[in-house]
Amino acid sequence: KAGVTQTPRYLIKTRGQQVTLSCSPISGHRSVSWYQQTPGQGLQFLFEYFSETQRNKGNFPGRFSGRQFSNSRSEMNVSTLELGDSALYLCASSLGTRYTGELFFGEGSRLTVL
Amino acid sequence: DAKTTQPTSMDCAEGRAANLPCNHSTISGNEYVYWYRQIHSQGPQYIIHGLKNNETNEMASLIITEDRKSSTLILPHATLRDTAVYYCIVRVQNTGTASKLTFGTGTRLQVTL
């Protein structure tokens, strides 16, 4: 079956702009979570959506937001971009149940802020 | 989630077994041990997880000590494609936080010819 698809794969923005990233989970998966990866901070959890509701949230400012649609596809938005937002943004999907042992990650969207 | 400690880097010759250790001395009774790996510029990939029994799948084996304070991930016949950063994660298997993984710095495994 098809894996997790993230678009766009690469993008360049300037400070102050906003960006929207998209994630299509594996068919049948109801949970989508987002992670940020930077050389300095490593992999950090942003938030998780399950059945169109945010179920968990990491320690990121309100400029980072997300949503999930009825077909489980998810988008995340970063407003008023800062240089430090340059990172690889990873989306992961899972069944979202208690006994979910694994997350399936996409290949990420690499954002560069100039 | 309990804290984990892993060596920063390891080398392994191709064809040999790669044994990656992880220390989790403060693990609680209901916390599982998960292993993920990340090949350069790709998303992390789930490898295996376990509670207290040893586990094996098509990718690797997970050996957890009897006191559960440490574990070892074993790649039986390492290949160049196994070169990656390996993350050991300890967490409760809870619906509400199922997707919130805390990644440490991991072990960078270099497989060489």
PDB file of C-alpha atoms in Angstrom:
ATOM      1  CA  LYS A   1       0.000   0.000   0.000  1.00  0.00           C
ATOM      2  CA  ALA A   2       1.069   3.583  -0.514  1.00  0.00           C
ATOM      3  CA  GLY A   3       3.152   5.172   2.206  1.00  0.00           C
ATOM      4  CA  VAL A   4       2.877   8.569   3.838  1.00  0.00           C
ATOM      5  CA  THR A   5       3.062  11.349   1.261  1.00  0.00           C
ATOM      6  CA  GLN A   6       4.272  14.830   2.073  1.00  0.00           C
ATOM      7  CA  THR A   7       4.167  17.844  -0.185  1.00  0.00           C
ATOM      8  CA  PRO A   8       6.035  19.885  -1.099  1.00  0.00           C
ATOM      9  CA  ARG A   9       9.353  18.132  -0.601  1.00  0.00           C
ATOM     10  CA  TYR A  10      11.387  21.335  -0.715  1.00  0.00           C
ATOM     11  CA  LEU A  11      10.496  24.957  -0.369  1.00  0.00           C
ATOM     12  CA  ILE A  12      12.155  28.282   0.238  1.00  0.00           C
ATOM     13  CA  LYS A  13      10.461  31.168   2.003  1.00  0.00           C
ATOM     14  CA  THR A  14      11.534  34.507   3.407  1.00  0.00           C
ATOM     15  CA  ARG A  15      11.163  35.801   6.943  1.00  0.00           C
ATOM     16  CA  GLY A  16       7.673  36.957   7.782  1.00  0.00           C
ATOM     17  CA  GLN A  17       5.957  34.779   5.211  1.00  0.00           C
ATOM     18  CA  GLN A  18       3.757  31.835   6.057  1.00  0.00           C
ATOM     19  CA  VAL A  19       3.874  28.269   4.801  1.00  0.00           C
ATOM     20  CA  THR A  20       1.461  25.347   4.565  1.00  0.00           C
ATOM     21  CA  LEU A  21       2.661  21.756   4.404  1.00  0.00           C
ATOM     22  CA  SER A  22       0.503  18.806   3.478  1.00  0.00           C
ATOM     23  CA  CYS A  23       0.484  15.187   4.586  1.00  0.00           C
ATOM     24  CA  SER A  24      -1.520  12.262   3.244  1.00  0.00           C
ATOM     25  CA  PRO A  25      -1.450   9.324   5.678  1.00  0.00           C
ATOM     26  CA  ILE A  26      -1.542   5.643   4.874  1.00  0.00           C
ATOM     27  CA  SER A  27      -5.031   4.511   3.960  1.00  0.00           C
ATOM     28  CA  GLY A  28      -6.961   3.544   7.080  1.00  0.00           C
ATOM     29  CA  HIS A  29      -4.736   5.486   9.458  1.00  0.00           C
ATOM     30  CA  ARG A  30      -6.607   8.029  11.530  1.00  0.00           C
ATOM     31  CA  SER A  31      -3.740   9.593  13.412  1.00  0.00           C
ATOM     32  CA  VAL A  32      -1.350  12.098  11.894  1.00  0.00           C
ATOM     33  CA  SER A  33       1.473  13.628  13.873  1.00  0.00           C
ATOM     34  CA  TRP A  34       4.049  16.229  12.907  1.00  0.00           C
ATOM     35  CA  TYR A  35       7.684  16.532  13.893  1.00  0.00           C
ATOM     36  CA  GLN A  36      10.349  19.149  13.334  1.00  0.00           C
ATOM     37  CA  GLN A  37      13.964  18.120  12.826  1.00  0.00           C
ATOM     38  CA  THR A  38      16.846  20.564  13.077  1.00  0.00           C
ATOM     39  CA  PRO A  39      20.585  19.948  13.538  1.00  0.00           C
ATOM     40  CA  GLY A  40      20.546  21.709  16.892  1.00  0.00           C
ATOM     41  CA  GLN A  41      17.379  20.351  18.492  1.00  0.00           C
ATOM     42  CA  GLY A  42      16.998  17.012  16.760  1.00  0.00           C
ATOM     43  CA  LEU A  43      13.561  15.496  16.252  1.00  0.00           C
ATOM     44  CA  GLN A  44      10.835  17.276  18.187  1.00  0.00           C
ATOM     45  CA  PHE A  45       7.128  16.537  18.382  1.00  0.00           C
ATOM     46  CA  LEU A  46       4.856  19.327  17.178  1.00  0.00           C
ATOM     47  CA  PHE A  47       1.317  17.963  17.453  1.00  0.00           C
ATOM     48  CA  GLU A  48      -0.968  15.060  16.679  1.00  0.00           C
ATOM     49  CA  TYR A  49      -4.393  14.941  15.098  1.00  0.00           C
ATOM     50  CA  PHE A  50      -6.832  12.084  15.450  1.00  0.00           C
ATOM     51  CA  SER A  51     -10.283  12.091  13.873  1.00  0.00           C
ATOM     52  CA  GLU A  52      -9.971  15.797  13.009  1.00  0.00           C
ATOM     53  CA  THR A  53      -9.146  16.774  16.609  1.00  0.00           C
ATOM     54  CA  GLN A  54      -5.806  17.803  18.031  1.00  0.00           C
ATOM     55  CA  ARG A  55      -5.039  15.117  20.583  1.00  0.00           C
ATOM     56  CA  ASN A  56      -1.579  16.126  21.687  1.00  0.00           C
ATOM     57  CA  LYS A  57       0.681  19.115  21.405  1.00  0.00           C
ATOM     58  CA  GLY A  58       4.376  19.748  21.851  1.00  0.00           C
ATOM     59  CA  ASN A  59       6.135  22.853  23.121  1.00  0.00           C
ATOM     60  CA  PHE A  60       6.015  25.097  20.093  1.00  0.00           C
ATOM     61  CA  PRO A  61       4.696  28.649  19.798  1.00  0.00           C
ATOM     62  CA  GLY A  62       1.247  29.403  18.458  1.00  0.00           C
ATOM     63  CA  ARG A  63       2.718  30.277  15.058  1.00  0.00           C
ATOM     64  CA  PHE A  64       2.705  26.542  14.443  1.00  0.00           C
ATOM     65  CA  SER A  65      -0.754  25.172  13.799  1.00  0.00           C
ATOM     66  CA  GLY A  66      -2.369  22.274  12.068  1.00  0.00           C
ATOM     67  CA  ARG A  67      -5.605  20.675  11.070  1.00  0.00           C
ATOM     68  CA  GLN A  68      -6.940  17.381   9.874  1.00  0.00           C
ATOM     69  CA  PHE A  69      -9.650  16.756   7.338  1.00  0.00           C
ATOM     70  CA  SER A  70     -12.357  14.108   7.315  1.00  0.00           C
ATOM     71  CA  ASN A  71     -10.274  11.921   4.995  1.00  0.00           C
ATOM     72  CA  SER A  72      -7.435  12.032   7.582  1.00  0.00           C
ATOM     73  CA  ARG A  73      -5.217  14.207   5.414  1.00  0.00           C
ATOM     74  CA  SER A  74      -3.481  16.856   7.470  1.00  0.00           C
ATOM     75  CA  GLU A  75      -1.902  20.228   6.956  1.00  0.00           C
ATOM     76  CA  MET A  76       0.390  22.223   9.153  1.00  0.00           C
ATOM     77  CA  ASN A  77       0.903  25.944   8.927  1.00  0.00           C
ATOM     78  CA  VAL A  78       3.700  28.141  10.163  1.00  0.00           C
ATOM     79  CA  SER A  79       3.001  31.849  10.182  1.00  0.00           C
ATOM     80  CA  THR A  80       5.421  34.761  10.420  1.00  0.00           C
ATOM     81  CA  LEU A  81       8.384  32.602   9.518  1.00  0.00           C
ATOM     82  CA  GLU A  82      11.668  33.040  11.352  1.00  0.00           C
ATOM     83  CA  LEU A  83      15.133  31.926  10.303  1.00  0.00           C
ATOM     84  CA  GLY A  84      15.031  29.290  13.051  1.00  0.00           C
ATOM     85  CA  ASP A  85      12.043  27.624  11.435  1.00  0.00           C
ATOM     86  CA  SER A  86      14.337  26.233   8.753  1.00  0.00           C
ATOM     87  CA  ALA A  87      14.028  22.509   9.258  1.00  0.00           C
ATOM     88  CA  LEU A  88      12.869  19.176   7.954  1.00  0.00           C
ATOM     89  CA  TYR A  89       9.192  18.774   8.814  1.00  0.00           C
ATOM     90  CA  LEU A  90       8.120  15.163   9.110  1.00  0.00           C
ATOM     91  CA  CYS A  91       4.661  13.738   9.152  1.00  0.00           C
ATOM     92  CA  ALA A  92       3.841  10.338  10.610  1.00  0.00           C
ATOM     93  CA  SER A  93       0.666   8.318  10.478  1.00  0.00           C
ATOM     94  CA  SER A  94      -0.640   5.469  12.573  1.00  0.00           C
ATOM     95  CA  LEU A  95      -3.837   3.695  13.449  1.00  0.00           C
ATOM     96  CA  GLY A  96      -3.954   5.854  16.559  1.00  0.00           C
ATOM     97  CA  THR A  97      -5.095   3.119  18.906  1.00  0.00           C
ATOM     98  CA  ARG A  98      -3.495   2.171  22.205  1.00  0.00           C
ATOM     99  CA  TYR A  99      -1.713  -0.830  20.798  1.00  0.00           C
ATOM    100  CA  THR A 100      -0.171   1.041  17.915  1.00  0.00           C
ATOM    101  CA  GLY A 101       3.418  -0.038  17.992  1.00  0.00           C
ATOM    102  CA  GLU A 102       4.736   1.981  15.165  1.00  0.00           C
ATOM    103  CA  LEU A 103       4.556   5.275  13.379  1.00  0.00           C
ATOM    104  CA  PHE A 104       5.010   5.459   9.634  1.00  0.00           C
ATOM    105  CA  PHE A 105       6.944   8.538   8.612  1.00  0.00           C
ATOM    106  CA  GLY A 106       6.957  10.349   5.320  1.00  0.00           C
ATOM    107  CA  GLU A 107      10.129  11.642   3.683  1.00  0.00           C
ATOM    108  CA  GLY A 108       9.541  15.144   4.960  1.00  0.00           C
ATOM    109  CA  SER A 109       9.254  18.670   3.679  1.00  0.00           C
ATOM    110  CA  ARG A 110      12.488  20.596   3.845  1.00  0.00           C
ATOM    111  CA  LEU A 111      11.826  24.265   4.564  1.00  0.00           C
ATOM    112  CA  THR A 112      14.480  26.921   4.159  1.00  0.00           C
ATOM    113  CA  VAL A 113      13.761  30.397   5.506  1.00  0.00           C
ATOM    114  CA  LEU A 114      15.909  33.216   4.133  1.00  0.00           C
TER     115      LEU A 114
ATOM    116  CA  ASP B   1       8.972   8.717  29.492  1.00  0.00           C
ATOM    117  CA  ALA B   2      12.171   7.249  30.878  1.00  0.00           C
ATOM    118  CA  LYS B   3      15.491   8.663  29.710  1.00  0.00           C
ATOM    119  CA  THR B   4      17.705   6.554  27.451  1.00  0.00           C
ATOM    120  CA  THR B   5      21.460   6.589  26.931  1.00  0.00           C
ATOM    121  CA  GLN B   6      23.089   5.371  23.726  1.00  0.00           C
ATOM    122  CA  PRO B   7      26.634   5.531  22.398  1.00  0.00           C
ATOM    123  CA  THR B   8      27.139   8.384  19.974  1.00  0.00           C
ATOM    124  CA  SER B   9      28.542   6.231  17.203  1.00  0.00           C
ATOM    125  CA  MET B  10      29.508   2.682  16.281  1.00  0.00           C
ATOM    126  CA  ASP B  11      31.152   0.938  13.374  1.00  0.00           C
ATOM    127  CA  CYS B  12      30.343  -2.494  12.000  1.00  0.00           C
ATOM    128  CA  ALA B  13      31.809  -4.523   9.153  1.00  0.00           C
ATOM    129  CA  GLU B  14      29.388  -5.555   6.446  1.00  0.00           C
ATOM    130  CA  GLY B  15      28.072  -9.059   6.990  1.00  0.00           C
ATOM    131  CA  ARG B  16      28.744  -9.011  10.704  1.00  0.00           C
ATOM    132  CA  ALA B  17      26.166  -8.583  13.440  1.00  0.00           C
ATOM    133  CA  ALA B  18      25.630  -5.045  14.667  1.00  0.00           C
ATOM    134  CA  ASN B  19      24.800  -4.860  18.379  1.00  0.00           C
ATOM    135  CA  LEU B  20      23.465  -1.493  19.457  1.00  0.00           C
ATOM    136  CA  PRO B  21      23.099  -0.989  23.211  1.00  0.00           C
ATOM    137  CA  CYS B  22      20.662   1.226  25.041  1.00  0.00           C
ATOM    138  CA  ASN B  23      20.554   2.024  28.728  1.00  0.00           C
ATOM    139  CA  HIS B  24      17.200   2.839  30.335  1.00  0.00           C
ATOM    140  CA  SER B  25      17.828   2.317  34.029  1.00  0.00           C
ATOM    141  CA  THR B  26      14.776   4.336  35.145  1.00  0.00           C
ATOM    142  CA  ILE B  27      12.283   2.430  33.014  1.00  0.00           C
ATOM    143  CA  SER B  28       8.883   1.814  34.597  1.00  0.00           C
ATOM    144  CA  GLY B  29       6.999  -1.448  34.553  1.00  0.00           C
ATOM    145  CA  ASN B  30       4.520  -0.293  31.921  1.00  0.00           C
ATOM    146  CA  GLU B  31       7.042   1.302  29.559  1.00  0.00           C
ATOM    147  CA  TYR B  32       7.957  -0.315  26.274  1.00  0.00           C
ATOM    148  CA  VAL B  33      11.278  -0.123  24.453  1.00  0.00           C
ATOM    149  CA  TYR B  34      11.027   1.042  20.839  1.00  0.00           C
ATOM    150  CA  TRP B  35      13.696   1.250  18.190  1.00  0.00           C
ATOM    151  CA  TYR B  36      13.600   3.469  15.128  1.00  0.00           C
ATOM    152  CA  ARG B  37      16.268   4.317  12.610  1.00  0.00           C
ATOM    153  CA  GLN B  38      16.763   7.222  10.264  1.00  0.00           C
ATOM    154  CA  ILE B  39      18.713   6.880   7.083  1.00  0.00           C
ATOM    155  CA  HIS B  40      20.197  10.156   5.908  1.00  0.00           C
ATOM    156  CA  SER B  41      17.567  12.667   4.735  1.00  0.00           C
ATOM    157  CA  GLN B  42      14.694  10.220   5.114  1.00  0.00           C
ATOM    158  CA  GLY B  43      11.962   9.934   7.720  1.00  0.00           C
ATOM    159  CA  PRO B  44      12.512   7.618  10.690  1.00  0.00           C
ATOM    160  CA  GLN B  45      11.625   3.985  10.196  1.00  0.00           C
ATOM    161  CA  TYR B  46      10.157   1.761  12.890  1.00  0.00           C
ATOM    162  CA  ILE B  47      12.258  -1.333  13.590  1.00  0.00           C
ATOM    163  CA  ILE B  48      10.925  -3.217  16.587  1.00  0.00           C
ATOM    164  CA  HIS B  49       9.542  -2.837  20.092  1.00  0.00           C
ATOM    165  CA  GLY B  50       9.151  -4.939  23.233  1.00  0.00           C
ATOM    166  CA  LEU B  51       8.126  -4.918  26.876  1.00  0.00           C
ATOM    167  CA  LYS B  52      10.151  -7.603  28.633  1.00  0.00           C
ATOM    168  CA  ASN B  53      10.468 -10.591  26.340  1.00  0.00           C
ATOM    169  CA  ASN B  54      12.987 -10.765  23.560  1.00  0.00           C
ATOM    170  CA  GLU B  55      11.500  -9.940  20.196  1.00  0.00           C
ATOM    171  CA  THR B  56      12.485 -10.761  16.634  1.00  0.00           C
ATOM    172  CA  ASN B  57      11.155  -9.673  13.278  1.00  0.00           C
ATOM    173  CA  GLU B  58      12.442  -9.631   9.730  1.00  0.00           C
ATOM    174  CA  MET B  59      14.626  -6.618  10.391  1.00  0.00           C
ATOM    175  CA  ALA B  60      16.180  -7.192  13.793  1.00  0.00           C
ATOM    176  CA  SER B  61      16.137  -8.764  17.225  1.00  0.00           C
ATOM    177  CA  LEU B  62      15.579  -6.949  20.485  1.00  0.00           C
ATOM    178  CA  ILE B  63      17.138  -8.333  23.643  1.00  0.00           C
ATOM    179  CA  ILE B  64      15.905  -6.832  26.925  1.00  0.00           C
ATOM    180  CA  THR B  65      17.734  -7.671  30.140  1.00  0.00           C
ATOM    181  CA  GLU B  66      15.791  -9.362  32.903  1.00  0.00           C
ATOM    182  CA  ASP B  67      15.800  -6.231  35.070  1.00  0.00           C
ATOM    183  CA  ARG B  68      14.780  -4.208  31.960  1.00  0.00           C
ATOM    184  CA  LYS B  69      17.382  -1.559  32.673  1.00  0.00           C
ATOM    185  CA  SER B  70      19.041  -2.031  29.305  1.00  0.00           C
ATOM    186  CA  SER B  71      18.453  -3.525  25.890  1.00  0.00           C
ATOM    187  CA  THR B  72      20.343  -4.390  22.717  1.00  0.00           C
ATOM    188  CA  LEU B  73      19.185  -4.112  19.150  1.00  0.00           C
ATOM    189  CA  ILE B  74      20.789  -6.725  16.945  1.00  0.00           C
ATOM    190  CA  LEU B  75      21.044  -6.479  13.169  1.00  0.00           C
ATOM    191  CA  PRO B  76      22.192 -10.034  12.383  1.00  0.00           C
ATOM    192  CA  HIS B  77      23.951  -9.395   9.076  1.00  0.00           C
ATOM    193  CA  ALA B  78      24.586  -5.698   8.640  1.00  0.00           C
ATOM    194  CA  THR B  79      24.733  -4.265   5.122  1.00  0.00           C
ATOM    195  CA  LEU B  80      25.785  -0.852   3.851  1.00  0.00           C
ATOM    196  CA  ARG B  81      22.095   0.075   3.670  1.00  0.00           C
ATOM    197  CA  ASP B  82      21.889  -0.273   7.460  1.00  0.00           C
ATOM    198  CA  THR B  83      24.085   2.797   7.879  1.00  0.00           C
ATOM    199  CA  ALA B  84      21.803   5.154   9.788  1.00  0.00           C
ATOM    200  CA  VAL B  85      21.091   6.812  13.119  1.00  0.00           C
ATOM    201  CA  TYR B  86      19.369   4.393  15.487  1.00  0.00           C
ATOM    202  CA  TYR B  87      17.070   5.718  18.185  1.00  0.00           C
ATOM    203  CA  CYS B  88      16.084   3.860  21.341  1.00  0.00           C
ATOM    204  CA  ILE B  89      12.858   5.223  22.837  1.00  0.00           C
ATOM    205  CA  VAL B  90      11.135   4.201  26.047  1.00  0.00           C
ATOM    206  CA  ARG B  91       7.486   5.040  26.454  1.00  0.00           C
ATOM    207  CA  VAL B  92       4.145   4.038  27.855  1.00  0.00           C
ATOM    208  CA  GLN B  93       1.801   2.586  25.265  1.00  0.00           C
ATOM    209  CA  ASN B  94      -1.040   5.017  25.828  1.00  0.00           C
ATOM    210  CA  THR B  95      -3.692   6.024  23.320  1.00  0.00           C
ATOM    211  CA  GLY B  96      -3.534   9.678  24.186  1.00  0.00           C
ATOM    212  CA  THR B  97       0.190   9.996  23.685  1.00  0.00           C
ATOM    213  CA  ALA B  98       0.746   7.160  21.242  1.00  0.00           C
ATOM    214  CA  SER B  99       2.278   9.378  18.604  1.00  0.00           C
ATOM    215  CA  LYS B 100       4.357  11.580  20.874  1.00  0.00           C
ATOM    216  CA  LEU B 101       7.804  10.079  20.671  1.00  0.00           C
ATOM    217  CA  THR B 102      10.782  11.627  22.413  1.00  0.00           C
ATOM    218  CA  PHE B 103      13.817  11.104  20.225  1.00  0.00           C
ATOM    219  CA  GLY B 104      17.245  11.436  21.795  1.00  0.00           C
ATOM    220  CA  THR B 105      20.463  11.845  19.861  1.00  0.00           C
ATOM    221  CA  GLY B 106      20.678   8.170  18.905  1.00  0.00           C
ATOM    222  CA  THR B 107      23.615   6.050  17.753  1.00  0.00           C
ATOM    223  CA  ARG B 108      25.137   6.708  14.379  1.00  0.00           C
ATOM    224  CA  LEU B 109      25.940   3.262  12.927  1.00  0.00           C
ATOM    225  CA  GLN B 110      28.451   3.183  10.108  1.00  0.00           C
ATOM    226  CA  VAL B 111      28.620  -0.103   8.216  1.00  0.00           C
ATOM    227  CA  THR B 112      31.844  -0.500   6.276  1.00  0.00           C
ATOM    228  CA  LEU B 113      33.176  -2.892   3.647  1.00  0.00           C
TER     229      LEU B 113
END
